[in-house]
Short mmCIF file of C-alpha atoms and ligand atoms in Angstrom, two decimals:
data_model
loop_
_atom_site.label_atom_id
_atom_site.label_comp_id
_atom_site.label_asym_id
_atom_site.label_seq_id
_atom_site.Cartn_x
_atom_site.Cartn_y
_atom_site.Cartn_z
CA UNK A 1 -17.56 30.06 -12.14
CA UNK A 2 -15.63 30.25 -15.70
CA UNK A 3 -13.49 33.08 -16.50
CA UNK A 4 -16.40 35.01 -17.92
CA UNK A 5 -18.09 34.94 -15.03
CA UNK A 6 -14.93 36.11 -12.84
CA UNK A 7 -15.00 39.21 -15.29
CA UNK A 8 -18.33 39.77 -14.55
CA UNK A 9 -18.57 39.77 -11.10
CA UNK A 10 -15.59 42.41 -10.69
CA UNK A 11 -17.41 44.50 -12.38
CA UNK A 12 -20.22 44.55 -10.44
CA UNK A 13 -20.11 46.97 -7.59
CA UNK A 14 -22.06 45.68 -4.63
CA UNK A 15 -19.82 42.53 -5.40
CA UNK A 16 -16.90 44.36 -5.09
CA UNK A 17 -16.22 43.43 -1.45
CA UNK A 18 -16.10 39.73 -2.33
CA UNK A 19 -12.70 37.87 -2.51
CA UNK A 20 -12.94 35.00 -5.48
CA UNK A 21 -11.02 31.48 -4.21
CA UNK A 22 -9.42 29.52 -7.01
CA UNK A 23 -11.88 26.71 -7.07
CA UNK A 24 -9.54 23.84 -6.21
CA UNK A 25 -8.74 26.16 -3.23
CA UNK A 26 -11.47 25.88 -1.32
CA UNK A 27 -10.61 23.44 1.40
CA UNK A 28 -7.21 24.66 1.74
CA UNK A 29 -8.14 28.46 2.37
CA UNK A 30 -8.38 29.31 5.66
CA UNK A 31 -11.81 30.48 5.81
CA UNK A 32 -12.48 30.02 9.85
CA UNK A 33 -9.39 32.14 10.62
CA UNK A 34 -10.24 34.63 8.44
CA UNK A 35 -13.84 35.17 9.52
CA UNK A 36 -12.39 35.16 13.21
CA UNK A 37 -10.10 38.17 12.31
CA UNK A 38 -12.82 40.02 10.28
CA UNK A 39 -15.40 39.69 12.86
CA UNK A 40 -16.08 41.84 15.70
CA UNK A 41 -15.59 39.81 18.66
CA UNK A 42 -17.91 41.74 21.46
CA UNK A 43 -21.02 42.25 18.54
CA UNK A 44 -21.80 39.24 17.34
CA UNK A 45 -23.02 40.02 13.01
CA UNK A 46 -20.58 43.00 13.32
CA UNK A 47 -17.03 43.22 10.50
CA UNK A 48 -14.40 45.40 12.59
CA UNK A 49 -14.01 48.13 10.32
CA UNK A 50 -11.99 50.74 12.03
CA UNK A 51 -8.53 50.28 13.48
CA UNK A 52 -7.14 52.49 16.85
CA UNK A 53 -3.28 52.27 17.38
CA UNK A 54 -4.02 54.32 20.36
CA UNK A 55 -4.71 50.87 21.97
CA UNK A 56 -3.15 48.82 19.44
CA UNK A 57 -6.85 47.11 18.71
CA UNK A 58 -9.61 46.69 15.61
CA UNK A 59 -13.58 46.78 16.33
CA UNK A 60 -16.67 47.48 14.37
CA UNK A 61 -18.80 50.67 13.72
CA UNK A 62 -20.71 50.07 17.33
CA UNK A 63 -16.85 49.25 19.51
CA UNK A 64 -16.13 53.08 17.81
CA UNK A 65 -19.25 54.91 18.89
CA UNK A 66 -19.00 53.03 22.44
CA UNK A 67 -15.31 53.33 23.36
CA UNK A 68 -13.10 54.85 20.73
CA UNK A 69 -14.77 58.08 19.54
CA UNK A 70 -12.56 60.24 21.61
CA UNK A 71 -9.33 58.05 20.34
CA UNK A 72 -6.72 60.51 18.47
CA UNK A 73 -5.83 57.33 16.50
CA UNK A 74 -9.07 55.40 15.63
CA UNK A 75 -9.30 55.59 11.60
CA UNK A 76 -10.85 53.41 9.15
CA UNK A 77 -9.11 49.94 8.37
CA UNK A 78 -8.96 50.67 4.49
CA UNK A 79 -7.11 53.83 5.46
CA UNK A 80 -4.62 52.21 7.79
CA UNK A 81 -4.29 49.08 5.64
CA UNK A 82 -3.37 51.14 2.28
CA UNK A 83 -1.22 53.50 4.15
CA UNK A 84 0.70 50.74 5.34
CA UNK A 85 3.52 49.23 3.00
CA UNK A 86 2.05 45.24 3.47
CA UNK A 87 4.13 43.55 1.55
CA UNK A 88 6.93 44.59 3.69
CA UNK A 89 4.61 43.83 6.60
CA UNK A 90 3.90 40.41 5.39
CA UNK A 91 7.86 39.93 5.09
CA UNK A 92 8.03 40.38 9.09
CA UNK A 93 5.42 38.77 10.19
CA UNK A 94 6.66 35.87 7.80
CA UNK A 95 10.00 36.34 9.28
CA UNK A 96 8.64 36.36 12.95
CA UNK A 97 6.86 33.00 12.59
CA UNK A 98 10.46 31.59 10.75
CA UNK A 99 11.91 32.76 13.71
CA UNK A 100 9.58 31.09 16.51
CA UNK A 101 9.55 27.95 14.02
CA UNK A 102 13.00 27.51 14.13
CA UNK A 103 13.20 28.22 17.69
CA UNK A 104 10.81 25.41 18.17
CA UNK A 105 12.64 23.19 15.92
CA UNK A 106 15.66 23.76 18.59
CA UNK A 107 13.85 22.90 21.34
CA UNK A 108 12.46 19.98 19.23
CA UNK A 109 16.03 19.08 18.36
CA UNK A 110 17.10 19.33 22.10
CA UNK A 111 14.71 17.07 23.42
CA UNK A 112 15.07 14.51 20.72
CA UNK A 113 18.65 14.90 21.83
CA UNK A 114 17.94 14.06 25.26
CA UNK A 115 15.55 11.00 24.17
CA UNK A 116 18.32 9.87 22.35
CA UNK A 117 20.89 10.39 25.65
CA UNK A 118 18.00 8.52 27.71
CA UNK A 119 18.20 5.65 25.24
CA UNK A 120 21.47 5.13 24.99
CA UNK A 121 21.74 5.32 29.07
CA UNK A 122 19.12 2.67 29.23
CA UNK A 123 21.41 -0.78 28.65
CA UNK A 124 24.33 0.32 30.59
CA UNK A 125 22.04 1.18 33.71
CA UNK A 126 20.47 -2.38 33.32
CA UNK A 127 24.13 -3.33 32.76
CA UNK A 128 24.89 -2.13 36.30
CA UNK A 129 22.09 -3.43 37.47
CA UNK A 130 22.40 -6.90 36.32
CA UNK A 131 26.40 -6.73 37.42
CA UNK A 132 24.69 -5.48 40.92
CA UNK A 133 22.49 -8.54 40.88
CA UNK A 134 25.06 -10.71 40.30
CA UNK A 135 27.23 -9.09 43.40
CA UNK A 136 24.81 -9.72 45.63
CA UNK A 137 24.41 -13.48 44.31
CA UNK A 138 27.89 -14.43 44.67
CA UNK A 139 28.35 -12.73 47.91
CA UNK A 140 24.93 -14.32 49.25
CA UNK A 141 26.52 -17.72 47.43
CA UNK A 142 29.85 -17.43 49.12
CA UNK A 143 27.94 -16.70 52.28
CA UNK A 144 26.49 -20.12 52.02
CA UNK A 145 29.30 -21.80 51.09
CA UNK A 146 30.99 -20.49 54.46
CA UNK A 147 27.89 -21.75 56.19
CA UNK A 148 28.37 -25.22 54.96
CA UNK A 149 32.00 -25.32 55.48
CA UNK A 150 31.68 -24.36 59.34
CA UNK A 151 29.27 -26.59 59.35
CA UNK A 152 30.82 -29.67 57.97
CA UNK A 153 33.72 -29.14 60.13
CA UNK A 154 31.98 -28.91 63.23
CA UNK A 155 29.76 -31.90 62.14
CA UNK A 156 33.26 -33.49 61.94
CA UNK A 157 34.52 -32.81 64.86
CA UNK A 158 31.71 -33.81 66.34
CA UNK A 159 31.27 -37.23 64.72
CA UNK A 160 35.46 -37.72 65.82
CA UNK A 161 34.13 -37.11 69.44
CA UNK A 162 31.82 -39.62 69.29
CA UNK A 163 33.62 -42.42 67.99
CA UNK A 164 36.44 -41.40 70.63
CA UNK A 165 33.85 -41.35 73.77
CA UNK A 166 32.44 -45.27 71.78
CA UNK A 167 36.16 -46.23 72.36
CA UNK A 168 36.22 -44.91 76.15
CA UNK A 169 33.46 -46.76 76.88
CA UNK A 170 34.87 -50.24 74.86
CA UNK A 171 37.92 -49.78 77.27
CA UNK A 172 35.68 -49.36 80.13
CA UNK A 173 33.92 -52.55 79.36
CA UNK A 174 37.10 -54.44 78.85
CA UNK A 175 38.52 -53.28 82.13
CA UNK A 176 35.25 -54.48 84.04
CA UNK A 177 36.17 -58.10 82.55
CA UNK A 178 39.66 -57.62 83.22
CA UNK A 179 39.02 -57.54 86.47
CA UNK A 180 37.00 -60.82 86.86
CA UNK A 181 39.70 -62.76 84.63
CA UNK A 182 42.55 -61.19 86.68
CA UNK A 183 40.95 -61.74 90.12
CA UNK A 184 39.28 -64.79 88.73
CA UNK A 185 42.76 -66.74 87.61
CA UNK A 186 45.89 -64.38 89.67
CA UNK A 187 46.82 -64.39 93.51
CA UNK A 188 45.44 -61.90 95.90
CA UNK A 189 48.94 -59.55 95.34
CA UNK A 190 48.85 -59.87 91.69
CA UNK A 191 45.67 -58.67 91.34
CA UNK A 192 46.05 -55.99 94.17
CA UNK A 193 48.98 -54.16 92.00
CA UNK A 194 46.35 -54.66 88.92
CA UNK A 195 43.56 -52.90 91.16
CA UNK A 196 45.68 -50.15 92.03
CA UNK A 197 46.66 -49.90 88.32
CA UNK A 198 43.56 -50.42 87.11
CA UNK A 199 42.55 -47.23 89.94
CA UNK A 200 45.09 -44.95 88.33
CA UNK A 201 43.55 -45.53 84.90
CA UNK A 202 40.51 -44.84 86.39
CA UNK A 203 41.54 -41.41 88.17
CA UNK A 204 43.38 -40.46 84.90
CA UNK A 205 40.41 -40.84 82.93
CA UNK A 206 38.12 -39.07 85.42
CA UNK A 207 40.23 -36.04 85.00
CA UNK A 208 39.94 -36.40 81.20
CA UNK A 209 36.25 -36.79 81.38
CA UNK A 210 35.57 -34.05 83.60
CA UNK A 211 36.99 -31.62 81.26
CA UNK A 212 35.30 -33.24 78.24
CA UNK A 213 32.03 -32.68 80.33
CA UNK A 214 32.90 -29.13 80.89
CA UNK A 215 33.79 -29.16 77.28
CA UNK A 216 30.35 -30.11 75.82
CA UNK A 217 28.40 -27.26 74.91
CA UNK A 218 25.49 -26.92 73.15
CA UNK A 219 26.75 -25.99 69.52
CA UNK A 220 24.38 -23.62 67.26
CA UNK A 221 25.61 -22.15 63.79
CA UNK A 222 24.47 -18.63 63.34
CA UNK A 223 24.78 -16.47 60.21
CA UNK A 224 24.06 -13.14 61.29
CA UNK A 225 22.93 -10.72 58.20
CA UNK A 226 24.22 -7.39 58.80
CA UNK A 227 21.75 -4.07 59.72
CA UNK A 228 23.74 -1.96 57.07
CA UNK A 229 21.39 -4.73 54.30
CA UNK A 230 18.61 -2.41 54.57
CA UNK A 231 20.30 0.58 53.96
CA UNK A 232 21.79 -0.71 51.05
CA UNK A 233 19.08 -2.04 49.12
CA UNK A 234 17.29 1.27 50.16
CA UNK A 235 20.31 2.88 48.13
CA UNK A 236 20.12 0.63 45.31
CA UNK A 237 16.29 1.80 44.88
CA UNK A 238 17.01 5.41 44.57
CA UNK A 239 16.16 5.87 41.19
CA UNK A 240 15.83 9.18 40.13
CA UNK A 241 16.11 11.72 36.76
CA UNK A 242 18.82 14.48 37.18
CA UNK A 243 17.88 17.73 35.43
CA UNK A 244 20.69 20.13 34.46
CA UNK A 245 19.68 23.40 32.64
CA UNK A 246 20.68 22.94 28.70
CA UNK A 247 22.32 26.04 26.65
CA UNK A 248 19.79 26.83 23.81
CA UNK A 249 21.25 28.44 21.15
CA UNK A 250 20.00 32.22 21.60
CA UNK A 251 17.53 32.39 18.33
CA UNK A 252 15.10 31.17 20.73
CA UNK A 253 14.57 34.48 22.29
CA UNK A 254 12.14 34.53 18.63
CA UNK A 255 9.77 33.17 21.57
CA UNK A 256 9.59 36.30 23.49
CA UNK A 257 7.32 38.65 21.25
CA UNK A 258 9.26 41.90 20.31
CA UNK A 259 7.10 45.19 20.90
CA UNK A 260 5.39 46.14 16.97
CA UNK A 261 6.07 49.10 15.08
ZN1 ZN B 1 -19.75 31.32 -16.07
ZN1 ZN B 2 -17.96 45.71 18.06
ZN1 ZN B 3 -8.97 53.58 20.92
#
């Protein structure tokens, strides 16, 4: 409506109970709060129109007849509300939601703080965790190195042998000739004293054998991985969030409502 109009409509008297709302308004006005707090939530059609501080509630003409006639405090909202100074009122309760909102913004601040903490943790744990991974590589790398080692030496060793025993057994073949070409060609003496030589070789060598016999085991490389490897990766999966109780600032107690009046 024009301006006109407004005049108009405050001066008539049934309309007196209306509130006008700047048109542009409107939306912004909080309409559904405000019918919520005028409203009488147990009769549904009902305004709450009286007000008992005796228990700190406000309720319509039917809450009155049914549970606050005998109240020494139930009076009329209109004759709380004007004995009341409100714009001081409306300072404290302004001051009581600046309170809780900056108490929230605290707690807001303190967590973002802690995201931030979290963050920042997050490359030097996978930091550790890649130096872990390469700890365990070069210790499972050096591991196999050692394998190989042992193992080429022993293959040595055992390839030495071989060619050592090939040898024994050339000799052996050369003494069997020996013998026919000696006993073949030389008198009956000469090759009596080359028997009994020959025997003496032959002795030695069965004492060297014998021992080499006794010496020949069956080899088997064995790389034992130690118990304690479960423990440990059991320990490097541990993964957990440590929570130690933050100091808030005090002005947070603004959560914990103070008694009214
Ligand atoms: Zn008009
Ligand atoms: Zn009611
Ligand atoms: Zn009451």
């Amino acid at each position: 409506m024009c301006n006109s109009c407004k005049t108009l409509h405050e001066k008539i008297t049934t309309l007196t109970g209306h509130s006008l709302i700047k048109y542009e308004e409107v939306n912004s006005f909080p309409t559904t709060s405000l019918m919520q707090a005028i409203k009488c939530h147990h009769h549904n059609g009902e305004n709450r129109e009286f007000y008992c501080s005796d228990h700190c509630t406000s309720f319509c003409f039917t809450c009155f007849l049914q549970d606050h006639r005998r109240c020494e405090h139930s009076e009329r909202i209109e004759k709380v509300a004007n004995d009341l100074n409100q714009s001081v009122r409306i300072e404290e309760i302004i001051n009581r939601i600046e309170k809780q909102q900056k108490s929230l913004e605290t707690i807001h601040d303190h967590k973002h703080s802690t995201l931030q903490a979290l963050n920042e943790e997050r490359p030097k744990l996978e930091a550790e965790m890649s130096a872990l991974i390469e700890k365990i590589n070069s210790h499972v790398l050096s591991v196999i190195d050692e394998t190989g080692n042992l193992l080429n030496t022993e293959i040595k060793a055992l390839e030495e042998d071989m060619q050592e025993i090939k040898k024994d057994i050339e000799k052996l073949e050369r003494q069997k000739s020996d013998i026919n070409l000696v006993s073949n060609v030389c008198s009956h003496s000469k090759t009596f004293l080359f028997l009994h030589e020959t025997e003496n070789i032959l002795s030695k060598n069965e004492e060297k054998f014998d021992k080499m016999k006794s010496d020949c085991n069956l080899v088997k490389l064995i790389v034992s991985v130690s118990d304690n490897m479960g423990t440990l990766l059991k320990n490097i999966t541990n993964v957990s969030i440590d929570r130690t109780s933050a100091k808030i600032p005090s002005s947070s107690n603004a959560m914990i409502p103070t008694e009214v009046r």
